[in-house]
Amino acid sequence: MRVLLLVASDVDALCACKILQALFQCDHVQYTLVPVSGWQELETAFLEHKDQFQYFVLINCGANVDLLEILQPEEDTFFFICDTHRPINVVNVYNETQIKLLVKQDDDLEIPAYDDIFRDEEEDEDDSGNESDGSEPSGKRKRFEEDIMERTMKRRQRREWEARRREILFDYEQYEYHGTSSAMVMFDLAWIMSKDLNDMLWWAIVGLTDQWVQDKITQMKYVTDIGTLQRHVSRHNHRNEDEENSLSIDCMRIAFEYDLRLALYQHWSLFESLCNTCYTSASLKLWSVQGQKRLQEFFADMGLPLKQVKQKFNSMDISLKENLQEMIEESASKFGMKNLRVQTFSIHFGFKNKFLASDIVYATASLMENIEKDEPGTDNFIKALDSLSRSNLDKLHQGLELAKKQLRAIQQTVASCICTNLVISQGPFLYCYLMEGTPDVKLFSKPVSLCLLSKYLLKSFVCSTKNKRCKLLPLIVAAPMDVEQGTVIMVGIPPETESSDKKNFFGRAFEKAAESTNSRTLHNHFDMSIIELKMEDRSKFLDALISLLS
């Protein structure tokens, strides 16, 4: 029995895939791995392999559409779906034969009741038939009239039921959001089977951190899940009495940290990290002269010489590094940055290498969307997957260097968009279009990079604008996708507010706007809030969106 693994292109999916691969290895299960970046690739992969395989595992794809309707599989084909995309399609939920969903028990899926959305066909078939010509004795006629009455009632009830069903499904499907990280779900599975290893636990941590870095889950959800993982970490990583064993050169140790939320700072200089982290760059408004001045004041307040903060973090004076976190936190709160520390985990490989979970997320994501060499997506996927193994530290370091370039590119693009007023209010939402010829525009034709840019841009815009209404608006960012074919890629993200529930209504809105204007769009991404669109149809599509959301 062979299994086909279909894995989406995001860091959480890669981590879930690593855990599942390790479990398959334990039980000698043979599998084939196929990376899929969108619905088209998923359908193609299924058609190519459906004759050789009976079992398909889908990671971070497949839950939010009617899978059987799209793939039309044979009846002896089975799908196991582990997907964070919500809401889950109701047909997938109530299909008990071919579709098995892997979800955590305590995930609240808010699924409508079966009877509210499905009806037996037989009830409706009774409505037709039994017509009569009316020339019978009165007894029969009376029965016939009662029959007509009953049928009319049934039809009315059916109409009412259908109207209610539409309403229930609209409420259920209106917003797109994310459930528990797939890597955490897979780790749970390993734990239940008593096959959980420290490596698997680390991948679960990286999967959750990916959701936090990409801003897919609420702060509350993040903290709750960190708590769950912390219990596993202390179970796996308590120091033995046997000190020699726990300090071997190739040991691996995971530790809970309350660390700075500065991107890659331990592998960069403190100065670069502060400039290229969204939270600090937006709070200090570093795109302005005033902001640069505030940055100098910030370092002065901590008593850190510029010479020290501009050199590699590893080379800084040890005396300065001792209380660095406390110093930075204290000064940051004076400058209005009260949440500069975050609960996370670090990993030590042997004596030398230490990484934070967010370092791994940035490195893996940038390897996956590497645009420097024109390699096929599959090669990048495999490199990113490899960088998660501790035997491939050189790939990880390569990823860290790429990630620095990407973060710089994002920050420069944000600065130029704000300084040239490219973010404009369209009424119900903010809109920004990156022109062809903008530096690094090729990077932003990739979905993860474009989403990260959009999140950074919205946060920075909210910090820079004086308009109170604009601070509460969602944002749409568009960038050239394929110049020859004349297509743009467009992403919509929810408003940037403290209490945001991270629910995104753009997926449904994009579909409706495309339908009403006959725009040539391609809904190929597993996130419904990312679409591809023909350049010429952009203005009519946006007009439809404005009238739809006003």
Coordinates of C-alpha atoms in Angstrom, one line a residue:
M1 CA 0.0 0.0 0.0
R2 CA 1.5 3.3 -1.1
V3 CA 0.2 6.7 0.0
L4 CA 0.3 10.0 -2.1
L5 CA 1.2 13.1 0.0
L6 CA 0.0 16.4 -1.5
V7 CA 1.6 19.2 0.4
A8 CA 0.9 23.0 0.1
S9 CA 3.7 25.5 -0.2
D10 CA 3.8 27.1 3.3
V11 CA 6.1 26.5 6.3
D12 CA 3.4 25.0 8.5
A13 CA 2.6 22.4 5.8
L14 CA 6.3 21.6 5.4
C15 CA 6.6 21.0 9.1
A16 CA 3.5 18.8 9.2
C17 CA 4.9 16.9 6.2
K18 CA 8.3 16.3 8.1
I19 CA 6.4 14.9 11.1
L20 CA 4.3 12.6 8.9
Q21 CA 7.3 11.4 6.9
A22 CA 9.0 10.5 10.2
L23 CA 5.9 8.6 11.3
F24 CA 5.7 6.8 7.9
Q25 CA 9.3 5.8 8.3
C26 CA 8.6 4.3 11.8
D27 CA 5.9 2.1 10.3
H28 CA 7.6 1.4 7.0
V29 CA 4.8 3.0 5.0
Q30 CA 5.8 3.8 1.4
Y31 CA 4.7 7.2 0.1
T32 CA 5.2 9.6 -2.8
L33 CA 5.5 13.3 -2.1
V34 CA 4.1 15.9 -4.5
P35 CA 4.3 19.6 -3.7
V36 CA 1.2 21.6 -4.9
S37 CA 1.1 25.4 -4.9
G38 CA -2.5 25.8 -6.0
W39 CA -5.7 24.1 -7.1
Q40 CA -4.5 23.5 -10.7
E41 CA -1.4 21.6 -9.5
L42 CA -3.5 19.7 -7.0
E43 CA -6.0 18.5 -9.8
T44 CA -3.1 17.7 -12.2
A45 CA -1.3 15.7 -9.5
F46 CA -4.5 13.8 -8.7
L47 CA -5.2 13.0 -12.3
E48 CA -1.7 11.8 -12.9
H49 CA -1.6 9.5 -9.8
K50 CA -5.2 8.4 -9.3
D51 CA -4.7 5.0 -11.0
Q52 CA -1.7 4.0 -8.8
F53 CA -2.9 5.2 -5.5
Q54 CA -6.0 4.6 -3.3
Y55 CA -5.0 6.8 -0.3
F56 CA -4.2 10.5 -0.5
V57 CA -3.1 12.7 2.3
L58 CA -3.6 16.5 1.7
I59 CA -1.7 18.9 4.0
N60 CA -2.9 22.5 4.2
C61 CA -5.1 22.2 1.1
G62 CA -8.5 20.6 0.2
A63 CA -10.6 21.3 3.3
N64 CA -12.4 24.5 2.2
V65 CA -13.9 23.3 -1.1
D66 CA -16.1 20.3 -2.1
L67 CA -13.2 18.0 -2.9
L68 CA -15.2 15.2 -4.4
E69 CA -17.0 17.6 -6.7
I70 CA -13.7 19.0 -8.0
L71 CA -11.7 15.7 -8.3
Q72 CA -14.5 13.3 -9.2
P73 CA -12.6 10.3 -7.7
E74 CA -13.6 6.6 -7.8
E75 CA -15.5 5.2 -4.9
D76 CA -12.6 3.3 -3.5
T77 CA -10.4 6.4 -3.2
F78 CA -9.8 7.9 0.3
F79 CA -8.7 11.3 1.3
F80 CA -7.1 12.3 4.7
I81 CA -7.1 16.0 5.0
C82 CA -5.1 18.0 7.5
D83 CA -5.8 21.7 6.7
T84 CA -5.8 24.9 8.7
H85 CA -8.0 26.7 6.2
R86 CA -11.5 27.5 7.7
P87 CA -14.4 27.2 7.2
I88 CA -14.3 23.6 6.2
N89 CA -16.7 22.8 3.3
V90 CA -19.8 21.2 4.8
V91 CA -19.8 18.3 2.3
N92 CA -16.3 17.3 3.5
V93 CA -17.5 17.4 7.1
Y94 CA -20.6 15.2 6.5
N95 CA -19.0 12.8 4.1
E96 CA -18.3 9.7 6.2
T97 CA -16.9 7.3 3.6
Q98 CA -14.2 8.9 1.4
I99 CA -13.1 12.0 3.3
K100 CA -11.4 11.9 6.7
L101 CA -10.6 15.2 8.4
L102 CA -7.8 15.5 10.8
V103 CA -8.7 18.2 13.3
K104 CA -8.1 18.8 17.0
Q105 CA -10.9 17.8 19.3
D106 CA -11.1 21.2 20.9
D107 CA -11.2 23.2 17.6
D108 CA -14.5 25.0 17.4
L109 CA -15.5 24.6 13.8
E110 CA -19.0 26.2 14.1
I111 CA -20.4 23.7 11.6
P112 CA -24.2 24.0 10.8
A113 CA -26.4 21.1 11.7
Y114 CA -26.9 18.4 9.1
D115 CA -30.7 18.8 8.8
D116 CA -30.3 22.5 8.2
I117 CA -28.3 22.1 5.0
F118 CA -29.1 18.6 3.6
R119 CA -32.6 17.1 2.8
D120 CA -33.6 13.6 1.6
E121 CA -34.4 13.5 -2.1
E122 CA -37.3 11.1 -1.4
E123 CA -39.3 13.8 0.4
D124 CA -39.3 16.0 -2.7
E125 CA -40.2 13.2 -5.1
D126 CA -43.6 12.8 -3.5
D127 CA -44.6 16.2 -4.8
S128 CA -45.0 15.0 -8.4
G129 CA -47.4 12.4 -9.6
N130 CA -51.1 11.6 -8.6
E131 CA -52.6 14.0 -11.0
S132 CA -56.4 13.6 -11.6
D133 CA -58.9 14.7 -14.3
G134 CA -61.5 15.9 -11.7
S135 CA -64.5 13.7 -13.0
E136 CA -64.5 11.4 -10.0
P137 CA -67.2 11.2 -7.3
S138 CA -67.1 13.9 -4.5
G139 CA -65.2 11.7 -2.0
K140 CA -62.3 11.3 -4.3
R141 CA -62.4 15.0 -5.2
K142 CA -62.2 16.0 -1.6
R143 CA -59.2 13.8 -1.1
F144 CA -57.7 15.3 -4.3
E145 CA -58.2 18.9 -2.9
E146 CA -56.5 17.9 0.4
D147 CA -53.7 16.4 -1.6
I148 CA -53.2 19.7 -3.5
M149 CA -53.2 21.6 -0.2
E150 CA -50.7 19.3 1.3
R151 CA -48.4 19.6 -1.7
T152 CA -48.6 23.4 -1.7
M153 CA -47.7 23.4 1.9
K154 CA -44.7 21.1 1.2
R155 CA -43.5 23.3 -1.6
R156 CA -43.8 26.4 0.6
Q157 CA -41.9 24.6 3.4
R158 CA -39.2 23.6 1.0
R159 CA -38.9 27.2 -0.3
E160 CA -38.6 28.5 3.3
W161 CA -36.0 25.7 4.1
E162 CA -34.0 26.6 1.1
A163 CA -34.0 30.3 2.0
R164 CA -32.9 29.5 5.5
R165 CA -30.2 27.1 4.2
R166 CA -28.8 29.9 2.0
E167 CA -28.7 32.2 5.0
I168 CA -27.0 29.6 7.2
L169 CA -24.4 28.8 4.6
F170 CA -23.7 32.5 3.8
D171 CA -23.1 33.1 7.5
Y172 CA -20.9 30.0 7.8
E173 CA -18.8 30.7 4.6
Q174 CA -18.6 34.5 4.8
Y175 CA -15.3 34.7 6.5
E176 CA -12.0 32.9 5.9
Y177 CA -9.7 32.2 8.9
H178 CA -7.2 29.6 10.2
G179 CA -7.5 26.8 12.7
T180 CA -4.8 25.0 14.7
S181 CA -1.5 24.6 12.9
S182 CA -1.3 21.4 10.9
A183 CA 2.2 20.6 12.3
M184 CA 0.6 20.7 15.8
V185 CA -2.2 18.4 14.7
M186 CA 0.4 15.9 13.3
F187 CA 2.5 16.2 16.5
D188 CA -0.7 15.4 18.5
L189 CA -1.2 12.3 16.3
A190 CA 2.5 11.2 17.0
W191 CA 2.0 11.8 20.7
I192 CA -1.2 9.7 20.8
M193 CA 0.7 6.9 19.1
S194 CA 3.6 7.3 21.6
K195 CA 6.0 8.0 18.7
D196 CA 6.7 11.7 19.4
L197 CA 10.4 12.7 19.2
N198 CA 12.1 16.0 20.0
D199 CA 12.6 16.7 16.3
M200 CA 8.8 16.4 15.7
L201 CA 8.2 18.7 18.6
W202 CA 10.5 21.3 17.1
W203 CA 8.6 21.1 13.8
A204 CA 5.3 21.6 15.6
I205 CA 6.8 24.7 17.2
V206 CA 8.0 26.0 13.9
G207 CA 4.5 25.4 12.3
L208 CA 2.8 27.4 15.1
T209 CA 5.4 30.2 14.8
D210 CA 4.7 30.3 11.0
Q211 CA 1.1 31.1 11.8
W212 CA 2.2 33.9 14.2
V213 CA 4.8 35.4 11.8
Q214 CA 2.2 35.3 8.9
D215 CA -0.4 36.9 11.3
K216 CA -2.9 34.1 10.6
I217 CA -4.1 33.5 14.2
T218 CA -5.0 35.7 17.1
Q219 CA -2.6 36.5 19.9
M220 CA -4.9 34.6 22.3
K221 CA -4.7 31.5 20.2
Y222 CA -1.0 31.8 19.8
V223 CA -0.4 32.0 23.6
T224 CA -2.8 29.1 24.3
D225 CA -1.0 26.9 21.7
I226 CA 2.5 27.9 23.1
G227 CA 1.2 26.8 26.5
T228 CA 0.3 23.4 25.1
L229 CA 3.7 22.9 23.4
Q230 CA 5.5 24.2 26.5
R231 CA 4.3 21.1 28.5
H232 CA 5.6 18.8 25.8
V233 CA 9.0 20.7 25.7
S234 CA 9.5 20.3 29.5
R235 CA 8.6 16.6 29.1
H236 CA 11.2 16.0 26.3
N237 CA 13.9 18.4 27.4
H238 CA 14.4 18.1 31.2
R239 CA 18.1 17.7 31.9
N240 CA 19.1 14.2 33.0
E241 CA 21.2 13.4 36.0
D242 CA 23.5 12.0 33.4
E243 CA 25.1 15.4 32.6
E244 CA 27.6 14.0 30.1
N245 CA 24.9 12.5 28.0
S246 CA 22.8 15.7 27.8
L247 CA 25.8 17.8 26.7
S248 CA 27.1 15.7 23.8
I249 CA 28.4 17.6 20.8
D250 CA 25.4 16.6 18.5
C251 CA 22.7 16.9 21.1
M252 CA 19.6 18.9 20.5
R253 CA 17.8 20.9 23.2
I254 CA 14.6 23.0 23.0
A255 CA 14.0 25.7 25.5
F256 CA 11.1 28.1 26.2
E257 CA 12.2 31.8 25.8
Y258 CA 10.6 35.1 26.5
D259 CA 12.6 36.8 23.7
L260 CA 12.7 39.9 21.6
R261 CA 10.5 40.0 18.5
L262 CA 13.3 41.3 16.4
A263 CA 13.7 39.4 13.1
L264 CA 16.8 37.3 12.9
Y265 CA 18.7 39.6 15.3
Q266 CA 21.0 36.9 16.6
H267 CA 22.2 36.3 13.0
W268 CA 22.3 39.9 11.9
S269 CA 23.3 43.2 13.6
L270 CA 20.9 44.7 16.1
F271 CA 20.7 47.9 14.0
E272 CA 19.7 46.0 10.8
S273 CA 17.2 43.9 12.7
L274 CA 15.5 46.9 14.3
C275 CA 15.3 48.6 10.9
N276 CA 13.8 45.6 9.2
T277 CA 11.4 44.3 11.8
C278 CA 7.8 45.4 11.0
Y279 CA 6.9 46.2 14.7
T280 CA 9.8 48.5 15.5
S281 CA 10.1 50.0 12.0
A282 CA 6.4 51.0 12.0
S283 CA 6.4 52.2 15.7
L284 CA 9.4 54.4 15.1
K285 CA 8.2 55.4 11.6
L286 CA 11.7 54.7 10.2
W287 CA 10.8 55.8 6.6
S288 CA 10.9 59.4 7.8
V289 CA 13.9 61.6 8.8
Q290 CA 12.1 62.1 12.2
G291 CA 12.0 58.3 12.6
Q292 CA 15.7 57.9 11.9
K293 CA 16.3 60.5 14.6
R294 CA 14.1 58.6 17.1
L295 CA 16.1 55.4 16.3
Q296 CA 19.4 57.2 17.3
E297 CA 17.6 58.5 20.5
F298 CA 16.5 54.9 21.2
F299 CA 20.0 53.6 21.1
A300 CA 21.3 56.5 23.2
D301 CA 18.6 55.8 25.8
M302 CA 19.9 52.3 26.1
G303 CA 23.5 53.5 26.3
L304 CA 24.5 51.4 23.3
P305 CA 27.2 52.8 21.0
L306 CA 26.4 52.8 17.3
K307 CA 29.7 51.0 16.6
Q308 CA 28.4 48.1 18.7
V309 CA 24.8 47.9 17.3
K310 CA 26.0 48.0 13.7
Q311 CA 28.3 45.0 14.0
K312 CA 27.2 41.3 13.9
F313 CA 25.3 40.4 17.0
N314 CA 27.8 37.6 17.8
S315 CA 30.7 40.1 17.8
M316 CA 29.1 42.5 20.3
D317 CA 30.7 43.0 23.7
I318 CA 29.7 40.3 26.0
S319 CA 29.2 42.8 28.8
L320 CA 26.6 44.6 26.7
K321 CA 24.8 41.4 25.7
E322 CA 24.3 40.3 29.4
N323 CA 21.2 42.4 30.2
L324 CA 20.4 43.4 26.6
Q325 CA 16.8 42.1 26.6
E326 CA 15.9 44.0 29.7
M327 CA 17.6 47.1 28.5
I328 CA 15.9 47.1 25.2
E329 CA 12.5 46.3 26.7
E330 CA 12.8 49.2 29.2
S331 CA 13.8 51.7 26.6
A332 CA 11.2 50.4 24.1
S333 CA 8.3 51.0 26.4
K334 CA 9.4 54.7 26.7
F335 CA 9.2 54.9 22.9
G336 CA 5.7 53.4 22.8
M337 CA 6.7 49.8 22.0
K338 CA 5.2 47.9 24.9
N339 CA 5.1 44.4 23.3
L340 CA 8.7 44.0 22.2
R341 CA 9.1 40.6 23.9
V342 CA 7.2 37.5 22.9
Q343 CA 6.8 33.9 24.1
T344 CA 8.7 31.6 21.9
F345 CA 11.2 28.7 21.8
S346 CA 14.8 28.3 20.9
I347 CA 16.8 25.3 19.8
H348 CA 20.4 24.4 20.5
F349 CA 22.3 22.0 18.2
G350 CA 25.4 21.0 20.1
F351 CA 27.3 23.9 21.6
K352 CA 27.5 26.3 18.7
N353 CA 24.2 26.7 16.9
K354 CA 21.2 28.4 18.5
F355 CA 18.1 29.4 16.6
L356 CA 14.8 31.0 17.5
A357 CA 11.7 29.4 16.0
S358 CA 11.0 32.6 14.0
D359 CA 14.5 32.4 12.5
I360 CA 13.6 29.0 11.0
V361 CA 10.3 30.3 9.7
Y362 CA 11.9 33.3 7.8
A363 CA 14.7 31.1 6.4
T364 CA 12.4 28.3 5.2
A365 CA 9.9 30.6 3.7
S366 CA 12.5 32.5 1.8
L367 CA 14.1 29.3 0.4
M368 CA 10.6 28.3 -0.8
E369 CA 10.0 31.5 -2.6
N370 CA 13.6 32.1 -3.8
I371 CA 13.6 34.0 -7.1
E372 CA 17.4 34.4 -7.5
K373 CA 17.8 31.3 -9.6
D374 CA 15.1 30.4 -12.1
E375 CA 14.5 27.0 -10.7
P376 CA 11.2 25.1 -10.8
G377 CA 9.0 25.5 -7.7
T378 CA 9.6 21.8 -6.8
D379 CA 13.3 22.3 -6.3
N380 CA 12.8 25.3 -4.0
F381 CA 10.2 23.2 -2.1
I382 CA 12.7 20.3 -1.6
K383 CA 15.4 22.8 -0.5
A384 CA 13.0 24.4 2.0
L385 CA 12.0 20.9 3.3
D386 CA 15.7 19.9 3.7
S387 CA 16.5 23.1 5.6
L388 CA 14.2 21.9 8.4
S389 CA 16.5 18.8 9.1
R390 CA 19.3 19.4 11.6
S391 CA 21.7 17.6 9.3
N392 CA 21.3 20.4 6.8
L393 CA 22.5 23.5 8.7
D394 CA 24.3 24.9 5.6
K395 CA 20.9 25.1 3.8
L396 CA 19.4 26.8 6.8
H397 CA 22.2 29.4 6.8
Q398 CA 21.6 29.9 3.1
G399 CA 17.9 30.5 4.0
L400 CA 18.8 33.0 6.7
E401 CA 20.9 35.1 4.2
L402 CA 18.0 35.0 1.7
A403 CA 15.6 36.0 4.4
K404 CA 17.6 39.1 5.3
K405 CA 17.5 40.2 1.6
Q406 CA 13.7 39.6 1.5
L407 CA 13.1 41.5 4.8
R408 CA 15.2 44.4 3.4
A409 CA 13.2 44.4 0.2
I410 CA 9.9 44.4 2.0
Q411 CA 11.0 47.3 4.3
Q412 CA 12.3 49.4 1.4
T413 CA 9.1 48.8 -0.6
V414 CA 6.9 49.8 2.4
A415 CA 9.0 53.0 2.9
S416 CA 8.6 53.9 -0.8
C417 CA 4.9 53.2 -0.8
I418 CA 4.3 55.4 2.2
C419 CA 6.7 58.3 1.1
T420 CA 5.1 58.4 -2.3
N421 CA 1.5 58.1 -1.0
L422 CA 0.8 54.9 -3.0
V423 CA -1.7 53.6 -0.4
I424 CA -5.0 55.2 -1.3
S425 CA -8.4 55.0 0.4
Q426 CA -11.0 53.6 -2.0
G427 CA -14.0 54.0 0.4
P428 CA -14.5 50.6 2.1
F429 CA -10.8 49.6 1.8
L430 CA -7.3 50.8 1.2
Y431 CA -5.6 49.9 -2.0
C432 CA -2.0 49.8 -3.2
Y433 CA -0.6 48.8 -6.6
L434 CA 3.1 48.0 -7.1
M435 CA 4.0 49.2 -10.6
E436 CA 6.0 47.1 -13.0
G437 CA 9.6 48.3 -12.6
T438 CA 9.4 48.8 -8.8
P439 CA 12.6 47.3 -7.3
D440 CA 12.1 43.7 -6.1
V441 CA 8.6 43.5 -7.7
K442 CA 9.4 40.0 -8.9
L443 CA 9.6 38.8 -5.3
F444 CA 6.1 40.1 -4.7
S445 CA 4.5 37.9 -7.4
K446 CA 4.9 35.1 -4.8
P447 CA 2.0 34.7 -2.4
V448 CA 3.8 34.4 1.0
S449 CA 6.1 37.4 0.3
L450 CA 3.2 39.5 -1.0
C451 CA 1.1 38.7 2.1
L452 CA 4.0 39.6 4.4
L453 CA 4.5 42.8 2.5
S454 CA 0.8 43.6 2.8
K455 CA 0.8 43.0 6.6
Y456 CA 3.9 45.2 7.0
L457 CA 2.5 47.9 4.8
L458 CA -0.9 48.1 6.6
K459 CA 0.8 48.3 10.0
S460 CA 3.1 51.0 8.8
F461 CA 0.3 52.9 7.1
V462 CA -1.9 52.8 10.3
C463 CA 1.1 54.2 12.3
S464 CA 1.7 57.0 9.7
T465 CA -1.8 58.2 8.9
K466 CA -3.7 60.9 10.9
N467 CA -7.0 59.8 9.4
K468 CA -8.9 57.9 12.1
R469 CA -11.3 56.2 9.6
C470 CA -8.4 54.9 7.5
K471 CA -6.8 53.2 10.5
L472 CA -9.8 50.8 10.7
L473 CA -9.9 49.8 7.0
P474 CA -8.7 46.5 5.4
L475 CA -6.1 46.6 2.6
I476 CA -5.8 45.2 -0.9
V477 CA -2.3 45.0 -2.5
A478 CA -1.8 44.1 -6.2
A479 CA 1.5 43.4 -8.0
P480 CA 2.4 42.3 -11.5
M481 CA 2.3 38.5 -11.8
D482 CA 3.2 37.6 -15.3
V483 CA 4.0 40.5 -17.6
E484 CA 3.8 38.5 -20.8
Q485 CA 0.3 37.2 -20.0
G486 CA -0.7 40.6 -18.5
T487 CA -1.8 39.3 -15.1
V488 CA -1.6 40.7 -11.6
I489 CA -1.7 39.0 -8.3
M490 CA -4.0 40.5 -5.6
V491 CA -4.3 39.9 -1.9
G492 CA -6.8 41.3 0.6
I493 CA -6.1 41.4 4.3
P494 CA -8.3 42.3 7.3
P495 CA -8.0 45.6 9.3
E496 CA -5.0 46.1 11.6
T497 CA -6.7 46.4 15.1
E498 CA -5.6 45.1 18.5
S499 CA -8.8 43.1 18.9
S500 CA -8.8 41.7 15.4
D501 CA -10.1 38.2 15.1
K502 CA -8.0 37.7 11.8
K503 CA -11.2 36.8 9.9
N504 CA -11.0 37.7 6.2
F505 CA -14.0 38.5 4.1
F506 CA -12.1 39.2 0.8
G507 CA -12.3 35.6 -0.5
R508 CA -16.1 35.7 -0.9
A509 CA -16.0 39.4 -2.0
F510 CA -13.5 38.6 -4.8
E511 CA -15.6 35.8 -6.1
K512 CA -18.8 37.9 -6.2
A513 CA -17.0 40.9 -7.8
A514 CA -15.4 38.6 -10.5
E515 CA -18.9 37.1 -11.2
S516 CA -20.7 40.3 -11.5
T517 CA -18.2 41.9 -13.9
N518 CA -17.2 38.8 -15.9
S519 CA -13.6 39.6 -15.0
R520 CA -11.0 37.1 -16.1
T521 CA -9.8 35.9 -12.7
L522 CA -8.1 32.7 -11.5
H523 CA -8.9 31.5 -8.0
N524 CA -5.9 29.2 -7.9
H525 CA -4.6 29.8 -4.4
F526 CA -5.6 27.7 -1.3
D527 CA -6.1 31.0 0.5
M528 CA -9.3 32.4 -1.1
S529 CA -8.2 36.0 -0.4
I530 CA -5.4 35.7 -3.0
I531 CA -6.4 35.9 -6.7
E532 CA -4.9 36.4 -10.1
L533 CA -6.5 38.8 -12.5
K534 CA -6.1 40.2 -16.0
M535 CA -4.5 43.6 -16.0
E536 CA -7.2 45.2 -18.2
D537 CA -10.0 44.0 -15.9
R538 CA -8.5 45.5 -12.8
S539 CA -10.4 48.8 -12.7
K540 CA -13.9 47.3 -13.3
F541 CA -13.1 44.6 -10.8
L542 CA -12.2 47.2 -8.2
D543 CA -15.3 49.3 -9.0
A544 CA -17.4 46.2 -8.4
L545 CA -15.6 45.5 -5.1
I546 CA -16.2 49.1 -3.9
S547 CA -20.0 48.9 -4.6
L548 CA -20.2 45.4 -3.1
L549 CA -18.5 46.5 0.2
S550 CA -19.9 50.0 0.5

